[in-house]
Amino acid sequence: HVQLVESGGGSVQAGGSVTLSCVRSGYGDSRNSCMGWFRQAPGAEREGIAVIRSDSDGTTRYTDSLKGRFTLSVDKEKNILYLQMGDLKPEDTATYICAAGLWTSCRGGYPGDFRFWGQGTQVTVS
């Protein structure tokens, strides 16, 4: 069973930057090598941000509208997934949630394809 714990959220002014972390722990089936960040604003559907294969493949995919401001990276030794967010806007305000799933989950990056989820961390941009 995989556990995911996010941290790094908080309040930030528009134009500012934040880096989120997601620590992965627990028994890991090596096939669960896709990890990603999603976000959900109140009343809105869960939105994909970016996904990455944490195995030797290393493929990274971003939602087009967020590419350029958001950067995904993974520390394979420490099992930590990072999301660097820059030039933040009020519309980026949301709960940011880390997820893990089978390597095939990275093909489309859809929320329904991910089995394991963290509790989320709130980011508020004003």
PDB file of C-alpha atoms in Angstrom, residues 2-77:
ATOM      1  CA  VAL A   2       1.331   3.440  -0.958  1.00  0.00           C
ATOM      2  CA  GLN A   3       1.095   6.482   1.305  1.00  0.00           C
ATOM      3  CA  LEU A   4       1.489  10.005  -0.018  1.00  0.00           C
ATOM      4  CA  VAL A   5       1.963  13.093   2.152  1.00  0.00           C
ATOM      5  CA  GLU A   6       2.035  16.577   0.658  1.00  0.00           C
ATOM      6  CA  SER A   7       3.543  19.710   2.166  1.00  0.00           C
ATOM      7  CA  GLY A   8       4.587  23.202   1.180  1.00  0.00           C
ATOM      8  CA  GLY A   9       1.244  24.883   0.656  1.00  0.00           C
ATOM      9  CA  GLY A  10       0.259  28.218   2.121  1.00  0.00           C
ATOM     10  CA  SER A  11      -0.654  31.747   1.197  1.00  0.00           C
ATOM     11  CA  VAL A  12       1.303  33.606  -1.453  1.00  0.00           C
ATOM     12  CA  GLN A  13       0.930  36.880  -3.303  1.00  0.00           C
ATOM     13  CA  ALA A  14       0.192  36.940  -7.003  1.00  0.00           C
ATOM     14  CA  GLY A  15       3.387  36.663  -9.004  1.00  0.00           C
ATOM     15  CA  GLY A  16       5.085  34.684  -6.286  1.00  0.00           C
ATOM     16  CA  SER A  17       6.428  31.133  -6.237  1.00  0.00           C
ATOM     17  CA  VAL A  18       5.808  28.011  -4.180  1.00  0.00           C
ATOM     18  CA  THR A  19       7.358  24.551  -4.185  1.00  0.00           C
ATOM     19  CA  LEU A  20       5.233  21.630  -3.069  1.00  0.00           C
ATOM     20  CA  SER A  21       6.599  18.281  -1.909  1.00  0.00           C
ATOM     21  CA  CYS A  22       5.025  14.844  -1.851  1.00  0.00           C
ATOM     22  CA  VAL A  23       6.716  12.106   0.153  1.00  0.00           C
ATOM     23  CA  ARG A  24       5.920   8.583  -0.952  1.00  0.00           C
ATOM     24  CA  SER A  25       6.208   5.673   1.482  1.00  0.00           C
ATOM     25  CA  GLY A  26       4.859   2.182   2.099  1.00  0.00           C
ATOM     26  CA  TYR A  27       5.109  -1.049   0.193  1.00  0.00           C
ATOM     27  CA  GLY A  28       5.667  -0.280  -3.404  1.00  0.00           C
ATOM     28  CA  ASP A  29       4.770  -2.427  -6.353  1.00  0.00           C
ATOM     29  CA  SER A  30       7.320  -1.328  -8.907  1.00  0.00           C
ATOM     30  CA  ARG A  31       4.544  -1.086 -11.466  1.00  0.00           C
ATOM     31  CA  ASN A  32       3.068   1.878  -9.555  1.00  0.00           C
ATOM     32  CA  SER A  33       5.679   4.156 -11.056  1.00  0.00           C
ATOM     33  CA  CYS A  34       3.470   6.967 -12.324  1.00  0.00           C
ATOM     34  CA  MET A  35       3.197   9.962  -9.997  1.00  0.00           C
ATOM     35  CA  GLY A  36       1.510  13.247 -10.527  1.00  0.00           C
ATOM     36  CA  TRP A  37       0.063  16.444  -9.162  1.00  0.00           C
ATOM     37  CA  PHE A  38      -3.564  17.441  -9.453  1.00  0.00           C
ATOM     38  CA  ARG A  39      -5.500  20.376  -8.064  1.00  0.00           C
ATOM     39  CA  GLN A  40      -9.065  21.030  -7.126  1.00  0.00           C
ATOM     40  CA  ALA A  41     -10.718  24.361  -6.465  1.00  0.00           C
ATOM     41  CA  PRO A  42     -14.013  24.602  -4.564  1.00  0.00           C
ATOM     42  CA  GLY A  43     -16.888  23.579  -6.775  1.00  0.00           C
ATOM     43  CA  ALA A  44     -14.585  22.539  -9.601  1.00  0.00           C
ATOM     44  CA  GLU A  45     -13.492  19.197 -10.963  1.00  0.00           C
ATOM     45  CA  ARG A  46     -10.107  17.774 -10.159  1.00  0.00           C
ATOM     46  CA  GLU A  47      -7.611  19.044 -12.723  1.00  0.00           C
ATOM     47  CA  GLY A  48      -4.401  17.374 -13.804  1.00  0.00           C
ATOM     48  CA  ILE A  49      -1.217  19.427 -13.646  1.00  0.00           C
ATOM     49  CA  ALA A  50       1.587  17.069 -14.574  1.00  0.00           C
ATOM     50  CA  VAL A  51       2.616  13.429 -14.349  1.00  0.00           C
ATOM     51  CA  ILE A  52       5.957  11.691 -14.368  1.00  0.00           C
ATOM     52  CA  ARG A  53       7.262   8.148 -14.642  1.00  0.00           C
ATOM     53  CA  SER A  54       9.494   7.634 -11.611  1.00  0.00           C
ATOM     54  CA  ASP A  55      11.109   4.552 -13.144  1.00  0.00           C
ATOM     55  CA  SER A  56      13.855   4.499 -15.755  1.00  0.00           C
ATOM     56  CA  ASP A  57      11.457   5.861 -18.381  1.00  0.00           C
ATOM     57  CA  GLY A  58      11.230   9.280 -16.730  1.00  0.00           C
ATOM     58  CA  THR A  59       8.588  10.606 -19.125  1.00  0.00           C
ATOM     59  CA  THR A  60       6.983  13.846 -17.931  1.00  0.00           C
ATOM     60  CA  ARG A  61       3.745  15.295 -19.271  1.00  0.00           C
ATOM     61  CA  TYR A  62       2.174  18.634 -18.452  1.00  0.00           C
ATOM     62  CA  THR A  63      -1.253  20.099 -18.923  1.00  0.00           C
ATOM     63  CA  ASP A  64      -0.661  22.552 -21.770  1.00  0.00           C
ATOM     64  CA  SER A  65      -2.203  25.540 -20.014  1.00  0.00           C
ATOM     65  CA  LEU A  66       0.180  25.176 -17.039  1.00  0.00           C
ATOM     66  CA  LYS A  67       3.358  24.240 -18.813  1.00  0.00           C
ATOM     67  CA  GLY A  68       5.964  26.934 -18.422  1.00  0.00           C
ATOM     68  CA  ARG A  69       4.879  28.121 -15.000  1.00  0.00           C
ATOM     69  CA  PHE A  70       4.869  24.723 -13.287  1.00  0.00           C
ATOM     70  CA  THR A  71       7.787  22.266 -13.147  1.00  0.00           C
ATOM     71  CA  LEU A  72       7.616  18.679 -11.966  1.00  0.00           C
ATOM     72  CA  SER A  73      10.602  16.743 -10.657  1.00  0.00           C
ATOM     73  CA  VAL A  74      11.276  13.621  -8.614  1.00  0.00           C
ATOM     74  CA  ASP A  75      14.013  12.595  -6.188  1.00  0.00           C
ATOM     75  CA  LYS A  76      14.089   8.856  -6.768  1.00  0.00           C
ATOM     76  CA  GLU A  77      16.381   8.125  -3.827  1.00  0.00           C
TER      77      GLU A  77
END
